[in-house]
Structures are given as C-alpha cells and as structure tokens.
Coordinates of C-alpha atoms in Angstrom, one line a residue:
Chain A
M1 CA 20.8 -89.2 63.5
K2 CA 24.0 -87.4 62.5
R3 CA 22.2 -84.7 60.8
E4 CA 20.2 -83.9 63.8
D5 CA 23.3 -83.6 65.9
Q6 CA 24.9 -81.3 63.4
F7 CA 21.7 -79.3 63.4
I8 CA 21.9 -79.0 67.2
R9 CA 25.5 -78.0 67.2
V10 CA 25.2 -75.4 64.6
Y11 CA 22.2 -73.6 66.1
K12 CA 22.8 -74.3 69.8
E13 CA 24.2 -70.8 70.3
K14 CA 21.2 -69.1 68.8
W15 CA 18.9 -71.1 71.0
D16 CA 20.9 -70.3 74.1
E17 CA 20.9 -66.6 73.1
L18 CA 17.1 -66.6 72.7
N19 CA 16.7 -68.5 75.9
N20 CA 18.8 -65.9 77.7
A21 CA 16.9 -63.0 76.1
I22 CA 13.6 -64.5 77.1
S23 CA 14.7 -65.0 80.7
R24 CA 15.9 -61.5 80.8
I25 CA 12.7 -60.1 79.4
E26 CA 10.6 -62.1 81.8
K27 CA 12.6 -60.7 84.6
E28 CA 13.1 -57.1 83.6
G29 CA 10.4 -56.4 81.0
L30 CA 10.6 -55.5 77.3
H31 CA 11.2 -51.8 77.8
K32 CA 14.6 -52.4 79.3
L33 CA 15.9 -53.6 75.9
S34 CA 17.6 -51.2 73.6
N35 CA 16.4 -50.8 70.0
D36 CA 19.1 -53.0 68.6
E37 CA 18.5 -55.7 71.2
L38 CA 14.8 -55.7 70.4
K39 CA 15.6 -56.1 66.7
Q40 CA 18.0 -58.9 67.6
Y41 CA 15.3 -60.5 69.7
L42 CA 12.8 -60.4 66.8
N43 CA 15.3 -61.9 64.4
L44 CA 16.2 -64.6 66.8
T45 CA 12.6 -65.5 67.3
K46 CA 12.0 -65.6 63.6
S47 CA 15.0 -67.8 62.9
V48 CA 14.3 -70.2 65.7
S49 CA 10.7 -70.4 64.4
H50 CA 12.2 -71.6 61.2
H51 CA 14.4 -74.1 63.0
L52 CA 11.2 -75.5 64.6
A53 CA 9.6 -75.9 61.2
L54 CA 12.7 -77.5 59.9
A55 CA 13.0 -79.9 62.8
K56 CA 9.4 -80.9 62.3
S57 CA 9.6 -81.5 58.6
N58 CA 12.9 -83.5 59.0
H59 CA 11.3 -85.6 61.7
Y60 CA 14.0 -84.8 64.2
S61 CA 13.6 -86.3 67.7
D62 CA 10.6 -85.5 69.8
D63 CA 12.7 -83.9 72.5
L64 CA 14.2 -81.4 70.1
V65 CA 10.9 -80.5 68.6
K66 CA 9.4 -80.0 72.1
F67 CA 12.3 -78.0 73.2
L68 CA 12.1 -75.6 70.2
N69 CA 8.4 -75.5 70.5
S70 CA 8.4 -74.4 74.1
L71 CA 11.2 -71.9 73.3
I72 CA 8.9 -70.3 70.6
V73 CA 5.9 -70.4 72.9
R74 CA 7.8 -68.4 75.5
A75 CA 9.3 -66.1 72.9
N76 CA 5.8 -65.4 71.4
N77 CA 4.4 -64.6 74.8
N78 CA 6.6 -61.6 75.0
L79 CA 6.5 -60.8 71.3
Y80 CA 2.8 -60.4 70.5
I81 CA 2.0 -58.5 73.7
V82 CA 4.1 -55.4 72.9
K83 CA 1.9 -52.3 72.9
K84 CA 2.2 -48.6 72.6
S85 CA 2.9 -46.8 75.8
G86 CA 0.1 -47.1 78.3
K87 CA -0.4 -43.4 78.8
Q88 CA -0.9 -42.7 75.2
I89 CA -3.5 -45.4 74.9
V90 CA -5.5 -44.0 77.7
I91 CA -5.4 -40.5 76.3
D92 CA -6.4 -41.7 72.8
Y93 CA -9.2 -43.7 74.2
V94 CA -10.7 -40.9 76.3
T95 CA -10.4 -38.2 73.7
K96 CA -11.2 -40.3 70.6
G97 CA -11.8 -44.0 70.9
F98 CA -14.7 -43.9 73.4
P99 CA -16.8 -41.1 71.8
D100 CA -16.2 -42.6 68.4
G101 CA -17.3 -46.0 69.7
V102 CA -20.5 -44.4 71.1
R103 CA -21.3 -42.7 67.8
K104 CA -20.6 -45.9 65.9
Y105 CA -23.0 -48.0 67.9
K106 CA -25.6 -45.3 68.5
K107 CA -28.3 -47.6 67.2
D108 CA -27.9 -50.0 70.0
I109 CA -27.6 -47.2 72.5
L110 CA -30.7 -45.5 71.2
L111 CA -32.6 -48.8 71.5
S112 CA -31.5 -49.2 75.2
T113 CA -32.5 -45.5 75.7
A114 CA -35.9 -46.3 74.1
I115 CA -36.5 -49.2 76.5
F116 CA -35.5 -47.1 79.4
M117 CA -37.8 -44.2 78.4
L118 CA -40.7 -46.5 77.7
A119 CA -40.4 -47.9 81.2
L120 CA -40.1 -44.4 82.5
V121 CA -43.3 -43.2 80.9
L122 CA -45.1 -46.4 81.9
G123 CA -44.0 -46.1 85.5
Y124 CA -45.0 -42.5 85.5
I125 CA -48.5 -43.2 84.2
L126 CA -49.1 -46.3 86.3
V127 CA -48.4 -44.4 89.5
L128 CA -50.6 -41.5 88.4
V129 CA -53.4 -44.0 88.0
D130 CA -52.8 -45.7 91.3
E131 CA -49.9 -45.1 93.7
G132 CA -50.0 -48.7 94.7
Y133 CA -48.3 -49.6 91.4
A134 CA -45.2 -47.9 92.7
T135 CA -44.3 -51.0 94.7
F136 CA -43.6 -52.8 91.4
F137 CA -40.5 -50.7 90.9
L138 CA -39.7 -49.3 94.3
P139 CA -39.5 -50.7 97.8
E140 CA -42.7 -50.4 99.7
A141 CA -41.3 -48.2 102.4
I142 CA -41.3 -45.3 100.0
L143 CA -45.1 -45.1 100.0
H144 CA -45.0 -44.2 103.7
R145 CA -42.8 -41.3 103.1
T146 CA -44.3 -38.1 104.2
D147 CA -41.8 -35.4 103.2
W148 CA -41.8 -35.0 99.5
E149 CA -40.7 -31.3 99.4
M150 CA -37.0 -32.2 99.2
D151 CA -35.9 -28.7 99.8
V152 CA -32.9 -29.9 101.8
S153 CA -30.8 -33.0 101.3
G154 CA -31.0 -35.7 104.0
W155 CA -27.3 -36.2 103.7
E156 CA -24.9 -34.4 106.0
E157 CA -21.7 -33.0 104.7
K158 CA -19.5 -35.6 106.6
Q159 CA -21.4 -38.4 104.8
F160 CA -20.7 -37.2 101.3
V161 CA -17.7 -39.4 100.8
L162 CA -19.7 -42.5 101.7
L163 CA -22.6 -41.5 99.5
S164 CA -20.3 -40.9 96.6
S165 CA -18.6 -44.3 96.9
I166 CA -21.8 -46.2 97.5
V167 CA -23.4 -44.9 94.3
T168 CA -20.3 -45.3 92.2
V169 CA -19.6 -48.9 93.2
N170 CA -23.3 -49.7 92.8
N171 CA -23.6 -48.0 89.4
I172 CA -20.5 -49.7 88.1
G173 CA -21.9 -53.0 89.2
V174 CA -25.2 -52.3 87.3
S175 CA -23.3 -51.3 84.2
I176 CA -21.2 -54.5 84.3
K177 CA -24.3 -56.6 84.6
A178 CA -26.1 -54.8 81.8
F179 CA -23.1 -55.5 79.6
A180 CA -22.3 -59.1 80.5
L181 CA -25.9 -60.3 80.8
G182 CA -26.4 -59.2 77.2
I183 CA -25.2 -62.7 76.4
F184 CA -28.8 -64.0 77.1
G185 CA -29.9 -62.4 73.9
G186 CA -30.1 -59.0 75.5
V187 CA -33.3 -60.0 77.4
I188 CA -31.8 -59.5 80.9
T189 CA -30.2 -56.3 79.8
A190 CA -33.5 -55.0 78.6
Y191 CA -35.0 -56.1 81.9
I192 CA -32.4 -54.2 83.9
L193 CA -33.0 -51.1 81.8
F194 CA -36.8 -51.5 82.1
M195 CA -36.7 -51.8 85.9
N196 CA -34.4 -48.8 86.3
G197 CA -36.5 -46.7 83.9
G198 CA -39.7 -47.7 85.7
M199 CA -38.1 -46.8 89.0
L200 CA -37.3 -43.3 87.9
G201 CA -40.7 -42.8 86.3
A202 CA -42.6 -44.1 89.4
L203 CA -40.5 -41.9 91.7
T204 CA -41.0 -38.8 89.5
S205 CA -44.7 -39.5 89.5
L206 CA -44.8 -39.9 93.3
V207 CA -43.1 -36.6 93.8
Y208 CA -45.4 -34.9 91.3
V209 CA -48.5 -36.3 93.1
N210 CA -47.4 -35.6 96.6
S211 CA -45.7 -32.3 96.4
G212 CA -45.7 -30.8 93.0
N213 CA -42.4 -29.1 93.7
M214 CA -40.6 -30.4 90.6
V215 CA -37.8 -27.8 90.7
N216 CA -36.4 -29.2 94.0
Y217 CA -36.8 -32.7 92.6
A218 CA -35.0 -31.9 89.4
A219 CA -32.2 -30.3 91.5
H220 CA -31.9 -33.5 93.4
I221 CA -31.4 -35.9 90.4
L222 CA -30.3 -33.9 87.4
P223 CA -26.8 -32.7 88.3
H224 CA -25.4 -36.2 88.5
G225 CA -28.3 -37.9 86.7
I226 CA -27.6 -36.7 83.2
I227 CA -24.1 -38.2 83.2
E228 CA -25.2 -41.3 85.1
L229 CA -28.1 -42.1 82.8
T230 CA -26.0 -41.5 79.8
A231 CA -23.5 -44.1 81.1
I232 CA -26.2 -46.6 82.0
M233 CA -27.7 -46.2 78.5
I234 CA -24.4 -46.8 76.9
S235 CA -23.8 -49.9 79.0
G236 CA -27.3 -51.1 78.1
G237 CA -26.4 -50.5 74.5
A238 CA -23.3 -52.6 75.0
G239 CA -25.4 -55.5 76.4
I240 CA -27.9 -55.2 73.6
M241 CA -25.1 -55.2 71.1
I242 CA -23.9 -58.6 72.4
G243 CA -27.5 -59.9 72.3
R244 CA -28.1 -58.6 68.8
H245 CA -25.0 -60.3 67.4
L246 CA -26.2 -63.5 69.1
L247 CA -29.7 -63.4 67.7
I248 CA -28.9 -61.8 64.3
P249 CA -25.5 -62.9 63.3
G250 CA -25.8 -61.6 59.7
Q251 CA -23.2 -62.9 57.3
L252 CA -20.9 -64.2 60.0
K253 CA -21.1 -67.5 61.8
R254 CA -23.1 -67.1 65.0
K255 CA -20.1 -67.8 67.1
D256 CA -17.9 -65.3 65.3
A257 CA -20.6 -62.7 65.3
V258 CA -21.0 -62.9 69.1
I259 CA -17.2 -62.7 69.6
K260 CA -17.1 -59.6 67.4
G261 CA -20.1 -58.0 69.2
S262 CA -18.6 -58.7 72.6
K263 CA -15.3 -57.1 71.7
E264 CA -17.0 -54.0 70.4
A265 CA -19.2 -53.8 73.4
A266 CA -16.3 -54.4 75.9
Y267 CA -14.4 -51.5 74.2
L268 CA -17.0 -49.1 75.6
L269 CA -16.8 -50.3 79.2
P270 CA -13.8 -48.3 80.5
G271 CA -15.4 -45.1 79.2
I272 CA -18.7 -46.0 81.0
F273 CA -16.8 -46.5 84.2
L274 CA -15.1 -43.1 83.8
L275 CA -18.5 -41.4 83.3
L276 CA -19.9 -43.3 86.3
I277 CA -17.0 -42.2 88.5
I278 CA -17.6 -38.6 87.5
A279 CA -21.3 -39.0 88.1
G280 CA -20.6 -40.6 91.5
L281 CA -18.4 -37.7 92.5
I282 CA -21.0 -35.2 91.5
E283 CA -23.8 -37.2 93.3
G284 CA -21.6 -37.3 96.5
F285 CA -20.2 -33.9 96.6
I286 CA -22.3 -31.5 94.5
T287 CA -25.9 -32.8 94.5
P288 CA -26.4 -32.9 98.3
F289 CA -24.7 -29.5 98.8
R290 CA -27.0 -27.0 100.3
I291 CA -27.1 -24.3 97.7
H292 CA -30.1 -22.9 95.8
A293 CA -31.8 -25.3 93.4
M294 CA -31.2 -23.0 90.5
F295 CA -27.4 -23.3 90.8
K296 CA -27.8 -27.1 90.6
L297 CA -30.0 -26.9 87.6
V298 CA -27.5 -24.6 85.8
F299 CA -24.8 -27.1 86.7
A300 CA -26.9 -29.9 85.3
G301 CA -27.3 -27.9 82.1
I302 CA -23.5 -27.6 81.9
T303 CA -23.0 -31.4 82.3
A304 CA -25.6 -31.9 79.5
L305 CA -23.8 -29.5 77.2
M306 CA -20.4 -31.1 78.0
L307 CA -21.8 -34.5 77.1
V308 CA -23.2 -33.2 73.8
L309 CA -19.9 -31.6 73.0
Y310 CA -18.0 -34.8 74.0
F311 CA -20.1 -37.2 72.0
G312 CA -21.4 -34.9 69.3
V313 CA -18.2 -33.3 68.0
K314 CA -15.9 -35.5 65.9
R315 CA -12.2 -35.1 66.7
K316 CA -9.5 -35.9 64.2
Chain B
M1 CA -2.7 -83.6 78.3
N2 CA -4.7 -81.8 75.8
K3 CA -2.6 -80.2 73.0
I4 CA -3.6 -77.5 70.6
T5 CA -1.8 -76.4 67.5
I6 CA -1.7 -72.7 66.7
V7 CA -0.3 -71.1 63.5
T8 CA 1.5 -68.0 64.6
P9 CA 1.6 -64.8 62.5
D10 CA 5.0 -66.0 61.3
N11 CA 3.1 -68.9 59.7
I12 CA 4.8 -71.5 62.0
E13 CA 2.8 -74.2 63.7
V14 CA 3.4 -74.1 67.4
E15 CA 1.9 -76.6 69.9
Y16 CA 0.4 -75.4 73.2
T17 CA -0.6 -77.5 76.1
L18 CA -4.1 -76.5 77.4
A19 CA -4.2 -75.9 81.1
S20 CA -6.1 -78.7 82.8
L21 CA -9.2 -78.0 84.8
A22 CA -7.5 -79.0 88.0
I23 CA -4.7 -76.5 87.5
R24 CA -7.1 -73.7 86.6
A25 CA -9.2 -74.4 89.6
A26 CA -6.1 -74.4 91.8
A27 CA -5.0 -71.1 90.3
A28 CA -8.5 -69.7 90.9
G29 CA -8.3 -70.9 94.4
V30 CA -5.0 -69.1 95.0
D31 CA -6.5 -65.9 93.5
M32 CA -9.5 -66.2 95.8
I33 CA -7.3 -66.5 98.8
I34 CA -5.3 -63.5 97.7
Q35 CA -8.4 -61.5 97.2
M36 CA -9.7 -62.5 100.7
V37 CA -6.3 -61.8 102.4
V38 CA -5.9 -58.4 100.7
F39 CA -9.4 -57.4 101.6
G40 CA -9.0 -58.8 105.1
L41 CA -5.9 -56.8 105.7
I42 CA -7.6 -53.6 104.5
A43 CA -10.6 -54.3 106.6
M44 CA -8.4 -55.0 109.7
I45 CA -6.4 -51.8 109.3
G46 CA -9.7 -49.9 108.8
M47 CA -11.2 -51.4 111.9
M48 CA -8.2 -50.6 114.0
L49 CA -8.5 -47.0 113.0
M50 CA -12.2 -46.9 114.0
D51 CA -13.4 -46.3 117.5
F52 CA -16.0 -48.9 118.2
E53 CA -17.6 -47.3 121.2
R54 CA -18.5 -44.3 119.0
I55 CA -19.7 -46.6 116.2
F56 CA -22.1 -48.6 118.4
S57 CA -23.7 -45.4 119.7
A58 CA -24.2 -44.5 116.0
D59 CA -22.1 -41.4 116.3
F60 CA -20.0 -41.5 113.1
N61 CA -17.5 -38.7 112.4
Q62 CA -16.0 -37.7 109.1
M63 CA -13.1 -40.1 109.5
D64 CA -15.4 -43.1 110.0
Y65 CA -17.2 -42.3 106.8
I66 CA -14.0 -42.1 104.9
I67 CA -12.8 -45.4 106.3
I68 CA -16.1 -47.1 105.4
S69 CA -15.9 -45.6 101.9
V70 CA -12.4 -46.8 101.4
L71 CA -13.5 -50.3 102.5
L72 CA -16.4 -50.2 100.1
V73 CA -14.4 -49.0 97.1
S74 CA -11.6 -51.5 97.8
Y75 CA -14.2 -54.2 98.0
G76 CA -15.7 -53.2 94.7
L77 CA -12.2 -52.9 93.2
I78 CA -11.2 -56.3 94.4
T79 CA -14.3 -58.1 93.2
Y80 CA -14.7 -56.4 89.9
G81 CA -11.1 -55.3 89.2
Y82 CA -8.7 -57.8 90.5
Y83 CA -8.9 -60.2 87.5
V84 CA -9.2 -57.6 84.8
L85 CA -6.4 -55.4 86.1
S86 CA -4.0 -58.3 86.6
D87 CA -4.9 -59.8 83.3
I88 CA -4.0 -56.5 81.6
F89 CA -0.9 -55.7 83.6
M90 CA 0.5 -59.2 83.9
K91 CA -0.1 -60.1 80.3
G92 CA -2.8 -62.6 80.7
Q93 CA -1.8 -63.9 84.1
T94 CA -3.0 -63.4 87.6
L95 CA -0.9 -64.2 90.6
G96 CA -2.6 -67.6 90.9
K97 CA -2.0 -68.3 87.3
R98 CA 1.7 -67.2 87.6
I99 CA 2.2 -69.7 90.4
Y100 CA 0.9 -72.5 88.4
N101 CA 2.6 -71.3 85.2
I102 CA -0.5 -70.9 83.1
R103 CA -1.5 -68.0 80.9
I104 CA -4.5 -66.7 79.0
I105 CA -3.8 -66.2 75.3
K106 CA -5.9 -65.5 72.2
E107 CA -6.8 -68.4 70.1
N108 CA -4.3 -67.3 67.5
G109 CA -1.5 -67.4 69.9
E110 CA -1.2 -63.7 70.6
G111 CA -1.3 -62.2 74.0
I112 CA -4.6 -60.8 75.2
S113 CA -5.5 -57.1 75.3
A114 CA -7.7 -55.1 77.7
V115 CA -10.8 -55.9 75.7
H116 CA -10.4 -59.6 76.1
A117 CA -9.7 -59.2 79.8
I118 CA -12.9 -57.2 80.2
I119 CA -15.0 -59.7 78.4
R120 CA -13.5 -62.7 80.2
E121 CA -13.5 -61.5 83.7
F122 CA -16.7 -59.5 83.8
L123 CA -18.6 -62.6 82.5
K124 CA -16.9 -64.4 85.3
V125 CA -18.2 -62.2 88.0
T126 CA -21.7 -62.0 86.5
V127 CA -22.7 -65.0 84.4
D128 CA -20.5 -67.7 85.8
G129 CA -22.0 -67.0 89.2
F130 CA -25.1 -68.9 87.9
G131 CA -22.9 -72.0 87.4
I132 CA -23.1 -71.8 83.6
G133 CA -19.4 -71.4 83.3
I134 CA -18.7 -74.5 85.2
V135 CA -21.0 -76.6 83.1
L136 CA -19.6 -75.2 79.9
I137 CA -16.0 -75.7 80.9
F138 CA -16.7 -79.5 81.1
I139 CA -18.6 -79.7 77.8
N140 CA -16.2 -77.6 75.8
A141 CA -13.3 -79.4 74.1
K142 CA -10.9 -76.6 74.8
Y143 CA -12.0 -76.1 78.4
K144 CA -13.6 -72.7 77.6
R145 CA -15.7 -70.8 80.0
I146 CA -18.4 -68.6 78.5
G147 CA -16.0 -65.7 78.9
D148 CA -13.4 -67.6 77.0
M149 CA -15.8 -68.2 74.2
L150 CA -16.9 -64.6 73.8
A151 CA -13.3 -63.3 74.0
S152 CA -12.0 -66.3 71.9
T153 CA -9.3 -67.0 74.4
I154 CA -7.7 -70.2 75.8
V155 CA -5.7 -70.9 78.9
V156 CA -2.4 -72.7 78.2
C157 CA 0.5 -74.0 80.2
E158 CA 3.8 -72.1 79.9
E159 CA 6.5 -74.6 79.5
K160 CA 9.9 -73.9 81.0
G161 CA 12.3 -74.8 78.2
E162 CA 15.5 -74.5 80.2
Q163 CA 15.6 -77.9 81.9
R164 CA 15.6 -79.8 78.7
I165 CA 18.3 -78.0 76.9
E166 CA 21.1 -79.8 78.7
T167 CA 20.1 -83.4 77.9
L168 CA 19.4 -82.3 74.4
L169 CA 22.7 -80.7 73.7
S170 CA 24.9 -83.3 75.5
G171 CA 24.4 -85.2 72.3
E172 CA 25.7 -88.6 71.3
N173 CA 29.4 -88.8 71.9
N174 CA 29.7 -86.3 74.6
Y175 CA 29.9 -89.1 77.1
N176 CA 32.7 -90.8 75.2
L177 CA 31.2 -94.3 75.8
E178 CA 33.3 -97.2 74.7
D179 CA 31.9 -99.2 71.9
E180 CA 30.9 -102.2 73.9
D181 CA 29.0 -100.0 76.4
L182 CA 27.3 -98.3 73.6
Q183 CA 26.3 -101.6 72.2
L184 CA 24.9 -102.6 75.6
V185 CA 22.7 -99.6 75.8
R186 CA 21.5 -100.1 72.3
D187 CA 20.7 -103.7 72.8
Y188 CA 18.8 -102.8 76.0
Y189 CA 16.9 -100.0 74.2
N190 CA 15.9 -102.2 71.3
R191 CA 14.7 -105.1 73.4
K192 CA 13.4 -103.4 76.5
D193 CA 9.8 -103.7 75.3
L194 CA 10.1 -107.5 75.6
L195 CA 10.7 -107.2 79.3
N196 CA 7.9 -106.8 81.8
R197 CA 7.8 -103.5 83.7
H198 CA 9.4 -104.6 86.9
D199 CA 12.3 -106.3 85.2
R200 CA 12.8 -103.5 82.9
Q201 CA 13.0 -101.0 85.8
L202 CA 15.5 -103.3 87.6
F203 CA 17.7 -103.7 84.5
E204 CA 17.6 -100.1 83.6
D205 CA 18.7 -99.1 87.0
K206 CA 21.6 -101.6 86.9
V207 CA 22.8 -100.5 83.5
L208 CA 22.5 -96.8 84.3
K209 CA 24.3 -97.2 87.6
Y210 CA 27.1 -99.0 85.9
L211 CA 27.4 -96.3 83.2
W212 CA 27.2 -93.4 85.6
Q213 CA 29.9 -94.8 87.9
K214 CA 32.2 -95.8 85.1
Y215 CA 32.0 -92.5 83.2
G216 CA 31.4 -90.2 86.2
I217 CA 28.2 -88.8 84.6
K218 CA 26.0 -86.9 86.9
M219 CA 22.4 -87.4 86.0
E220 CA 19.2 -86.5 87.9
E221 CA 16.5 -88.9 88.5
Y222 CA 14.0 -87.4 86.0
N223 CA 15.8 -87.7 82.8
K224 CA 16.8 -91.3 82.7
E225 CA 14.7 -91.8 79.6
S226 CA 16.2 -88.9 77.7
F227 CA 19.7 -90.0 78.8
I228 CA 19.2 -93.4 77.2
Q229 CA 17.7 -91.8 74.1
S230 CA 20.5 -89.4 73.7
I231 CA 23.0 -92.3 73.8
V232 CA 21.0 -94.5 71.4
K233 CA 20.7 -91.8 68.7

C-alpha cells in the first residue's frame, strides 16, 4: 500500500486544485474564468483523468478510485457543456440553420403538406356534396351559423391581445403534438394533419356554398394563415421524419435511426415556434383589423413572398 | 445502486451512478410543485388586478383581456417551456433535479444540448401523458423514458467528491498510532468477519472510542469504515 500513499501525496495538490476549480465554476459559471485559467482547468481535468486510469489499473483502493471518479464526473459536467455564446447561436439558427434544415428535409415536409392538401380537397368536396359532412371536421354549431359574409371581424379591438395569445399557445401545442406523436410511426401526426386539412377544406366549402364572397373569406384567413400553415406543415414534416426513421431505418439500427431522426426533427422546432408566434401576432393584431380586404390580401402576398425568400434563398 | 460505465472523449472510463426511480419521481414532484406555485402566484396577482363585479357582468375592458392573455401565455410557457428551458439553461437540470443532485447527460457522458432537451421534454408533455413513459421506465435497464430513448440521454447522480477527500488523504501514519494499537486494529480488521453483526458493532465501537480518545482524533459517525481502512492500509 506504500505506492498508493505515495501516489496520493504526490498528486493531492492537483486534485485539490481541480476540486476548487470545479466548486468555483459551479458557483460562478465558466465565463468568469480567464483564458489561462480555462486552459489550466482543461489540463487539470486531463491529468486527473489519467490518474483515475492509473489508479484503476494499479488496483488502488476503492475509495481512491471512487474519489477520482466523482471528481472527473463533476469536471466533465462543466467541460463538455461549453458552447458558443448564446446570442450567436440564436442568430445563426434563425438566419441559416432553420431554413437550411427545412430545405434539407423538404421531402418529409412535402409529404405532410400532401396529406394536409388531400384532406383539404376531400373536406371541400364532401361538404359540397352534403353540408352534413362538415360535422366530421367541424363542431356542429357551425352549421347553424347564418352570417357567412364575414365583411367585418367579430373581434373587438380590445380583445386582440387575447385572440393573439389563444391562437399562438394553441398552435404551438398542435405543433408539439405533431412532432412528438410522430413516434407512433407518424400515424398520429398524419391524423392531426388530416383533421386540420379537412377542417380548412370543409370551412372553405361552407363559406363558398353559403355566401360565395371568397374575397372576404381569404382576407380573414390568409394574412396569418400562410405563415401558420407553413409552420404546421414543417412540424408535421418533423413528426413524419421521426415516424419514417422508425419504420424505415435504412442502414442504421432501428434504435439509432430513430434517435437520429428525432434529433434532426427537434432541430426544426424552435423555428416553428418562431413562425407560429409571428403568425399569432398577425392573427391577433392585423387580421381582425377593420381595413379593406384588399390591404389584407396584399399583406398576405407579402408574407408569402417573405417565406419564399426566407426558405428559398440559400445563405452562405 | 445501478452503475453505468462511460468512456469519455479523453478515452477514460468513468463510472456514473444512475438516478433511481424514486429520486427521479421526487425531483419531478418538486418540479410540479414549483410549476403550480409559480402559476398560482401569477394567477393570484392577475386576479387581484381584475375587478370581479365587472367580470361577472361580462363587461371586460382592455386591461382584463391583457391579464387573461398573460395568464394564458404563462400557463403555456410553464407547461411546455419549464422543463425545456431549465434543461437548457441549467445544463441538464431542473430545480427539482438540482435539489436531489441528479442531472441529465448524453449516453456518452457529455452534457445535453437544446435538441436533447426538446426531444426529452416535449415527449414528456405529450406521449408520457398516456402512461407509456411510466411503463417503459420500469422495463428499461437504464431507467429510460421514451424521451430518454429518442434523445439517447440518461439521468445520473452527481456525486459530491469533497467529503471523501479528507479520509482519503489522512493516510496511514497521519494518526501516528503506536505499533501495538496498529496491531490491534489490524487484528480486528482481519478477523471481524468471524464475529456476528452485533458483537462486531460493539467491538468496533469500543476499539474506535479507545483510539479516538487516546489520539484525540475527531471522527464523524459516517466514516468509521473508511477510518479503519485507512489505518489498515
């Protein structure tokens, strides 16, 4: 046991130093360290890692190995978490990471769009055939509605904040579900997309049958709808991506494939939230605003153009 | 205690202790209480600002709508955002996890990033609600929820290394025991397994009391074992 004691005496100082450094980082955070101190910390962690390996291979006492082990565990917790500054990550993500991700997984997003569109057309045709089918997608109360002209919004100006927050929270909830429930092979995600598409189709059809004033209707849904639907399509694509990796793992093990798919899908979520928050603000504050329908349609056109530029143009 | 060995990027094997289900449940309980208390506080402040006579006569003004919106948004933020944001900003911990000293890490020992937090916690609020997470956590050898599986994360105990360093470093001869006392402890240590548990406890206490008084060693209750080991070495 002499060798072990010698070992402890020789390196005790280093362990103490690392211990102090860790305690300091845990209290004050890594960014308080100067460059040299950080380098020192890295070196210390490395050398103590080697002491651990040494202690293990020499069969030193259990206590010593445990002590070194927990020291390294704590050191690693601070070490492998270091990231670039938070602000730069956010800027990079918004300007590059998110649109790049959307382009990269456009197949899944197109598939989710296809499901949505299919349901939309189906809902539209079904309701044209018989208005009663609308209850499949919409609450029954809507059939008793009499005013389909929609030339003014039912919302008063003082309610705009509430409207905006309701739709934003609700939409974000839907997008999270569409993403997470993709784990069931994408089936539930597809169902969510289908129901939402059918709802929009049935509603459009009802408006068409009952009033025919499609300009007012478009002014009611398009200014926020274009961004909102884009975001929902992307979240559907994210859910489908998880489901696809689960069902068709390709060359990876199924487990690894799902993990890979989920990570790629999760990467898109913050961007989706951002789009939904923008859409919610528009839906709350611009869509119900009592201005001429034409202005709203022009605005909707601008949002579409922005989206095309955002996702379509590659940035370096 | 369930241990797991991870090879760090430095190519060193490090042993982690997986957090037990009980601890994780307790941490989750604390988090839930925090969520409820925070939302309760916000709701209370909101209600104090509202005029109920007006509300009951359905006569809302701008301020009421703003308050209701703030309540709604904070509710959404607390349900969907609490875990994700704290995982990201507290490096894999929530307040509950911090209290119980457990942390989420990647399976390779690195800290988690935003992507892992998103997968883990959004699956918690959606899929785990069906009870799937609870079933899986019992089946899985590493106590993984479905979110843990998809994000390839595990929850481990953070050990506090500081306590052990003293006993470890006080080494063999720091106590300056006389030879015959040393022999006594060694004899006891070598033959203690022959005694039954009760006698052993009794004898150990006697020996230790004698030693502590004679050499004026101050020892806490919990490291009797390591004390004896450090002498025997």
